[in-house]
Every structure is written in C-alpha cells, then in structure tokens.
C-alpha cells in the first residue's frame, strides 16, 4: 500500500502541475495553429495575469475566484490592444521577425514589471478553504492540487465542448486545418484570430494566477517557463485542444515523477524526452497530417 | 559577455582633508539583474561602516562596477579594468563564487588586496593569495549544523535537500560529514533544481516526506527560493508528520523573514548573523540602518559581510599608512581581530578566511513579528573544509 | 549563337563583380587596429567583442544565409569551449592554434550529427529541437561535474604562449586581442568566400524558397547540413578562443543567455549580410553600455523596445535601415 | 507510336480514405504538346506532384524513358530531365532575376555545391542564364529583384528557371494563372515558342490557351482519367461538355 499511495501522490502532484501547463499553453497552441505565428511572448501574458490576480487580491481584498475572472478579462482586453496594434502587422512577416518581436516584447514586459512592481517573487494568498490537506480516503493530499485538477479538467471539458459543438469552434478547426479553404468559405480569419488570441491570453492569465502558488510569479516568469510551454505545444500539436491537454498532463506527470524519483537527473530527461518525441513525431503527438 | 559598465559613476567620496591621501577601492557587485538586491545590501553595509567608523586622514574613493551575473566573464573584465584603468588600490565585492574563480588569475597578476564580501564556496580563498574573506564559507554553517542537529536537536535521521549548484553541494557535504560523525544518518540527498529559477518544490518535498526523517535539512539561495520552501513545507503537512525543517540562515534571511508569515515559526537555522543578535555593535548597526533606509529595511548577513569587509580595508589602510601595498596589507590582516555586529571575528593567519561565531536560532513569534531566537552559540568556528583538508580545499 | 552583348549586360557585370572587394571593406579592420592603440585599457572588453563578432558571423551563415532559424547556437560555442577547456584542464593538449582546430572539429561534429537529425524539421519544431539540444548539453556539462567542473567550470587553464613566444597576460590582454583579431580575419575571409560562391548562392535560394530549390533538383538537406556543420565549426572556434583568452570555461558558454544575445546582435546589425555581425556587436555593446548608465535597473526595457521596433519597422537591422535610407536618397537624386 | 517519354501505369494515391488519384494510365510522347484539364478538385495538382516526386504513389508506377522512377526523389527526377513550374509563383523573391536563373543553371551543371570560386566567376553559368533571359525577352529585367517585377514578368521567370534545367519533360501548372489578360499574351507566346524537342504537359483552366496550344488533351475527373483525345475529339465529346465544360462555363 505504501507504493500505491506513493504513486498516487506522484500522479496527483504531476496532474496538478500539468493542468497549469495546459491552461497556460492552450491559447498558444490554437493561435500558433491558426496563424502560424511564433508567439514567444505568450508566457508574458500569463505573468501579467498572475500579477493582476495576486495584486488585486492583496490590495483590493477581492476573493480568489473573482480575481481569476478579473485577470482573464483584463488580460484578454490588453491582449486585443497588442494584437490589433502590433501582432497584426507581423502575420505575413518571416518567422524570424516574429521570434524577434516576441522576444523583444518579453524583455520589455520583464523590465516594465521589474520597474513598476519590483524584481521579487509575488506570493499568492490562497483562501483558507484551499489551504492544507484533503483526505481522499486512500491518501491525504494538498487541497490546492486537488482543486487544480478539478478546475483544469472542467476547463478542458468546456473548451472541448466549445471546440466541437459551437460554430466558432468549428470555424477555428476549419481554419487550423486549411486556412485558405476556410477563407474561401467566408470565415473572417482576422476577427477569428483576434478573438482566439484574446481568449488564449485570458486563459494564460488564469494559468499564471493558478500556478503562482507553486511555480512562483516574478518578472522572469515568461523566460523561465517559455521552454515548458513551447514543449507542451510542440508535443501536443499545433491547434489541438485535446492534444495540448494530454501533452500537458504527460509532461506534468513525467516531470514530477522524474524529479521525485531521479532528482539527480535534473532537467536532462525532460529535454531528452522532448527531443525524442519531436523527432519521432515532428507534428506533435496529436498533430495533424504532415502537409 | 557584456564588457564593462561604469555603472554608477557615483563616486562615494568621504573627504576629510582637502589634501588627504586618496585610497581607491574598486567594488565589483551585480548592480543589475537578479543580484541587484544582494549588491544593495553589501553596498549599504560598506556605507554604514564608513559612517559609523570614519577613516580619518584618508580620502576614500569607491569605484563601483556592475558584474551583472555569475558568468565569470563580466567580472573578469571588470576587475581587469578596475586594475588597469581605474588604478584601484584595493579590490572588493564578489557576490558569486564563479566570479571569484574566474577573476583569480587577474587578481594574481594585479597584486592588490582583494576582499571577498559574500561568495561562500569554501576553496576560493585558495585560488589567489590576495583574497581575504570577510563573509563566510558554506562549511561554517553546514558543518556546525551537522553537529548541532545530532547533539542539540537530538535528530537521528535526516534528509538533505539542496539547490543543485556548488554552494548547495558544499552545504550537503559539510552537513553530512558532521551529522554522520556525530552519530546521525543521512537517509537521502535530493538535488532540487538550479539556482537560476525557483522550481516547484512539491516533488522534492514529497520524496523527503516519504523517507520520514527526523529533520529535513534544506539549503536554497536566500530570497524567493526560501519563501517557496517554507510554503511548500507547510502545504505538504510535513510539520504534522513530525519532520523538522532546518537549514543554514539563508532560508531565514532577515529581509525576507517577515514576508514568510506564520509558516516560518519553528524553523531552526544555523548562521553567523541575524539582525536579532543582541550584542551592542549589532544594535548600533541595525538602528543606524533603519534610520537611513527605513524601518521596513533590515540588514542581513550580506550587509554584515560588506560592513566587516570595509572594516578590514580600513584596518589595512591605517596599517599601511594609505599605501595599501598588498603584502603589507595582508600581513596586517592576518590575525586581525574585530568586534563585528556578528560578534567577535578574526582573520585566520593561515587561510586568510574568517573565524567567527555560529548561532543556532529558532524562529518564534514575538510582539506580532517573527523573531530569531538564539538557542545556542558556537564560538570561534573555522572553515572546516580547510581545517579537514577536504578536496578541493587544501 | 550567344549574343556578344550579354556578358556586358549591367546585371551580368554586377554578378561578376559582386564578390570583389569594396573600397570601404578594410575600414572595420582599420578600426579594430585603431582600438588596440586608442584603448589599451579596454582590450579585455575588445577581445570579448571580437569573439562575439565571430560567433555572430557563424550564426549568420546558418540563419542569415541558409534561413535556419535556431535558438540553440550556443551549443556549438560551448562545444568548442569545453573541448579546449577539458583537454587543457586534464593536461592532454593546450597549444592554442591546434586548440582552435580541435574546437572547430568537435563543434562541427556535433553540428553534423544534430544537423542530420534536426534539419528535417522546420518552424516551431526546429526551434524547439535546437533549444532543447542546447539545454541538454548544458545540463550534461552541469552534471558531468567530475570532468567539467559543473557550475563552477574549469578555472586556471594552463594556456601556453602563442607560437611559444607571446604570453597571454591576464592583466594586459594585448596578445589575446591581436590573436583573436587575426583568427577573426581568417574566418571572415573564409565565410566571405563561401557566401559569394555558388554554394552560398544556393543557400540563399533555400532561404528564399525551399520548395523551388527542391524543384530545381538541389540536394537541399545536404546543403543545409553542410552549412550547419560549417557554421557550428566556426562557432566552435569562437568558443575555443573564448576559453583560451579567458583561461577558464564554465556553463555560460552554452546557455540560452548567450544564444539569445548572439541572435539579438546579429539581427540588430542585419542578418544575411557579411557585416551585420560587426555592426550588431558594436551597436549592442554601445547600447547596453549607454542604457545601463541611464537606466541601470532596466536596460532590458530599452533592448526589448528596440527589438520590437526592428521587427516591426526596420526589417534587417541597422544595415537594412542604412540600405533603405541610401536607396531613398539615391532614387531621389536620380529619378528612374 | 514511338516509345513514350513519360508514362504512368495504374497510378493511384490515397490520403486516408480520400482517393486523390485512381488507376491513371498516362503517356507523354517526346516533343508532345499535351494538356491536362479537369474541374476543381479533380486531382490535377496531385497528379503533377506524383510525376515530380513530391508525393509517392499508393499504387502504380511512374516511368521515364521506360525506366521505373517511382521511388526516385524529386531532386533525382529533376536531374533526369523532369522540370515543372508552379501554379503560384515560387521564386527567390529577394534575389535578382539573373540570380534566380543562375541557381537553376548552376544546379544543372553540377557546380552549385562549389565553395571556393565566386559565383560570378562562373562565366559559363552567368552567360547561359543571360542567354535564357534573352530568349524569354527578360534581359532588361535581369538586374531587378523579383519583388519589383509585375506579376506577368514573374511568371516568365518561373518559366526561365524551369528551362534553365534543360528539361526533356516540362510540366506547366497553370502558367498564365493570375496574370492580367493584357499581359497574358506574353506567357502564351513564350509557351508557344518552347523548344520543339521538349515534351510539354500543361495544366490549365483557360480553354483558349489549352485549345490553342495542345495537340492532345486528357480530362481528369475525380482522380481518374475521364477522357483523352485530340482537341477536336474532346471538344466534341458530349460527356466532357456535361461534366466539365458546361459546368465551368468555359465552352
């Protein structure tokens, strides 16, 4: 039974981390799939969202859940401004220009946050009902991790339904698969992209807030976790909600397991794993047909 | 890769006499980037020393240069330029050990007194004969804590978690050696990610919890790492499981302590300094600090490294009548004693490293704020790495 | 059959003449020499600058000419650096010139192997693969502490005098500066030759339209692998120089910081053009110097803004901007 | 009937459940002027991709001069003498017209991998590229970058690049697509003036072009050959009229 609870606690911890990865990365996957835009600044929106959530809770005293909603709205609105004014100019630019622009944006945001808020880590004050341990019968585990797993699953289910059942979801799927075809069917790609971008950034903001408790929140956040977000997206396949979901969970659990059972290996395994997966399936585990 | 930054051309000058002899001190610290906070502590420590103990009869000019990061490369260029271009008489600074390692050949070629005010990897003082250290070696706290954990805290088993970089490995080695020599047993050693970013500590702590040790000895860099450690320790219910969290003073760094909240109560640490020490020197130091930088600001062990470093330089200046010839200055500093805010200190005549007290403290809640309560004092502790000649120490 | 006038056509003449030395081309070298005499106390900085130029030049070959968008070029810099560092530290070999050859060979070999496996992919996948490969090497160097010194690196490497005559003085790095300048010059000539050769022309073709290159029967993958290997070898030389002139090696030689910096430098100067690396390195150093003075805590802010502006408005960096300004001036003077 | 230059036998290609090409038996004679027509989605581009080696077939064979080239890569087929143009320009937009053609010629002459001698000193390559541009009346534009040219001229560069490969088989994918009608005669003239020994397969919607140019027409519908014959026969075939000509409003 020792071994059983051991593995169970590892699964719970890994799933919780994976859920955060999923919530942050899903928007990145869809926008990259739609526009082929290499957006390395996605994590910066997650960071900004995290700051909005943590700081409004601290200074305005609003609750955790309302703060999450506020973070979503604020960052979605901010990202629309960025998208219309800046990103839109680069849709047809080369990959390299997109990489540069978004790296520049990351630097800019890191510096801006450092100047305005400060370089130190911001601590999220969890409401009391999320603190401590929860007895699951077989195993006692961190309440907040269980909360993340529940919330992450609900979000994944909601997104999946939205993708499969709504008109806009259908449009997005069509546009990811064949953009020119979708355009010729009268889908307004620019508008679709703007909305997806805003939604994805808003989700990232929620992810930034939800993750602050255990992956921290400081100005360097967009750079530190960039590689993880990109690995999730690349492995999950561009523009695939379910792909990103499973990729995030797999990476979350594997990363947790490797750190717990083979901490001497450092980050070596996760990089090696990403390389092997990408060589095996360059379009991602759940990616579409190679075109 | 970034070459030189004459960062703050702010030349802090303390002029006493118009025609006083000038002594130029070249300070290398990470004034920008993640180390900026540390640089500020050391800077203020130096400033406080000069304010509380003016060096009369000499004009002291401080040339500050930014080394940005622990890459070694910047520090090396900065120190080369301090020597050849700014013609400094004394070198000082060094927050990061790799910078002291990388700069050693330049320091040797430059033949100037070089005072290390923070970097704590044990063997770096042996890389140049011009290095004098007024901060600490990782072995000071680690080794003493190893003994104290077995003897004072009566622990039989321990798990060690450490950030996977040289100071962390030093800390692991020193703690394990002393703890096992005192009859304890280290059940597991867990490398917990790199110093560059605060990791999610959950998997590492989960592993430690599964081993059910008496104490969990953790070393992480001061600052954001330590807040996350305390939080994860609380969230995983390790205290309820009967596991005591202990470590060197880095995890209860003074200027971060109040931000940790009540989760920090009960932490037991070993260090050479905390701001709640009750000696007269420290009370004068802390009072002056709070007056100058605000009541919320607290000096920490880095500040005292800067304070004592400047004290050493001042002693060298007086002893050499302002010439600060390296050989003469070193002779003067070997065996030099000083009443520091951290208690009495001595520069070991053989190793040029510091000899000082170590304090075992427990965090308690007192008058609504977290307070470090000294439980036991270990006097005149030497760097055990060099005393025991454990490689790479000689 | 061939009209005699064809080879006299201006376009043909431009093509025939494009590899010839232009009047201003000695200028950077004269400036580099001038620096030696003008700033004898900044030669440590100057040496690092020259090494960065060489590194950026190597990246230009892969990224600027062949269009391989990589985020992991520091892997090769680090490979060259560690090759030289490890051999010197363990007392196997430390002669400088042959050290460069070894650094180039090791980095080139890693370039060849990774090129064989990675260059089949493009876009995000390639970006991630180059990034992860570099991170993997960095972590390996960190973990192989017994040999590599881990995070602390290998200090105090014994590097003997150049040609057995010229000592590397750590305090006054005159020899280092001239040595690096000489190596940079040789490597530059080599890159220049490649760029103007038919091989270089076909790399540009791959960058401009890879599908068309397939359709003209070009062995695209082999060309890319060849280019990537050469580029890696030159980066290895830069890394080897860095170790020899600093007499130590540590993890920063193959981190993301270095890879990002070299990318920024190249783009700032202008990629796909021989002198972009030179202009970029000088501008970056000057800017970081200036901004760090004015805004010590956040020169990143200025750098970020600059990158965004370049990506948005000044495609292809300072030299690209210069070209366009000159183009506008010329067209105004001489209406078409 | 002489031996065919290019031939397919039972060629088929499936994308999952979708059949893009089915049992295609096709012959292109030396020096032929052959057109391939069919409604949208008939599989014309798939067929070209199968011929050039961009796609590998699910079934069947491709033969060039009666040798099986089914397994050959695209580059190897080019070396054998199969060249193509693209429906949408695929040019080196940042390079000059001369450099565009230079790349193709250098590739054919096998000097494109050479690293030492400057490209400009390969007089043979430069001269041949210039000669080609002269033939296509592009020499005035030789120094211009592609991006500076009007679209019609760019289409000519497509053709020049393909001719620089000295093909025996030339596959033209909608050579006049996107060219304003005022300029399209330039393309038509150039196509009409192609050297006689090249076997040309032209794929197009433009019936004027097809009927003016082709000696033989193949109609592709739903991935399979629907009809084949002379322009007269095809024009008179009522079934073709039904499925294609009428529907496409071209007749």
Coordinates of N, CA and C in Angstrom, one line a residue, chain D residues 33 135-137 156 159 163 170 172 185-198 200 212-213:
Chain D
X33 N 2.8 18.2 -77.1 CA 2.1 19.4 -76.5 C 0.8 18.8 -76.0
X135 N 16.3 35.0 -74.5 CA 15.3 34.2 -75.3 C 13.9 34.6 -74.8
X136 N 13.7 34.7 -73.5 CA 12.4 35.0 -73.0 C 12.1 36.5 -72.9
X137 N 13.0 37.2 -73.5 CA 12.8 38.7 -73.5 C 12.8 39.3 -72.1
X156 N 7.1 34.7 -66.2 CA 8.2 34.3 -67.2 C 9.4 33.8 -66.5
X159 N 9.2 30.3 -65.7 CA 9.5 29.5 -66.9 C 11.0 29.4 -67.2
X163 N 13.4 26.2 -67.6 CA 14.1 26.0 -68.8 C 15.6 25.9 -68.5
X170 N 8.5 19.0 -69.5 CA 8.2 20.3 -68.8 C 6.7 20.2 -68.4
X172 N 3.8 22.3 -66.9 CA 3.4 23.7 -66.6 C 2.1 23.7 -65.9
X185 N -0.7 37.5 -73.1 CA -0.2 37.0 -74.4 C 1.4 36.8 -74.3
X186 N 2.0 37.5 -73.3 CA 3.5 37.3 -73.2 C 3.7 35.9 -72.8
X187 N 2.9 35.4 -71.9 CA 3.1 34.0 -71.4 C 2.7 33.0 -72.6
X188 N 1.6 33.3 -73.2 CA 1.2 32.4 -74.3 C 2.2 32.3 -75.4
X189 N 2.8 33.5 -75.7 CA 3.8 33.5 -76.8 C 5.0 32.6 -76.3
X190 N 5.4 32.8 -75.1 CA 6.6 32.1 -74.6 C 6.3 30.6 -74.6
X191 N 5.1 30.2 -74.2 CA 4.8 28.8 -74.2 C 4.8 28.2 -75.6
X192 N 4.3 29.0 -76.5 CA 4.2 28.6 -77.9 C 5.6 28.5 -78.5
X193 N 6.6 29.3 -78.0 CA 7.9 29.3 -78.5 C 8.8 28.3 -77.8
X194 N 8.3 27.4 -77.0 CA 9.2 26.5 -76.3 C 9.9 25.6 -77.3
X195 N 11.1 25.2 -77.0 CA 11.8 24.3 -78.0 C 11.0 23.1 -78.3
X196 N 11.1 22.7 -79.5 CA 10.2 21.6 -80.1 C 10.5 20.2 -79.4
X197 N 11.8 20.0 -79.0 CA 12.1 18.7 -78.5 C 11.6 18.4 -77.1
X198 N 11.2 19.4 -76.4 CA 10.7 19.2 -75.0 C 9.2 18.7 -75.1
X200 N 5.9 18.7 -73.4 CA 5.2 19.7 -72.5 C 3.9 19.2 -72.1
X212 N -5.6 26.3 -78.1 CA -4.7 26.9 -79.0 C -3.3 26.1 -79.0
X213 N -3.0 25.6 -77.8 CA -1.7 25.1 -77.6 C -1.6 23.6 -77.8

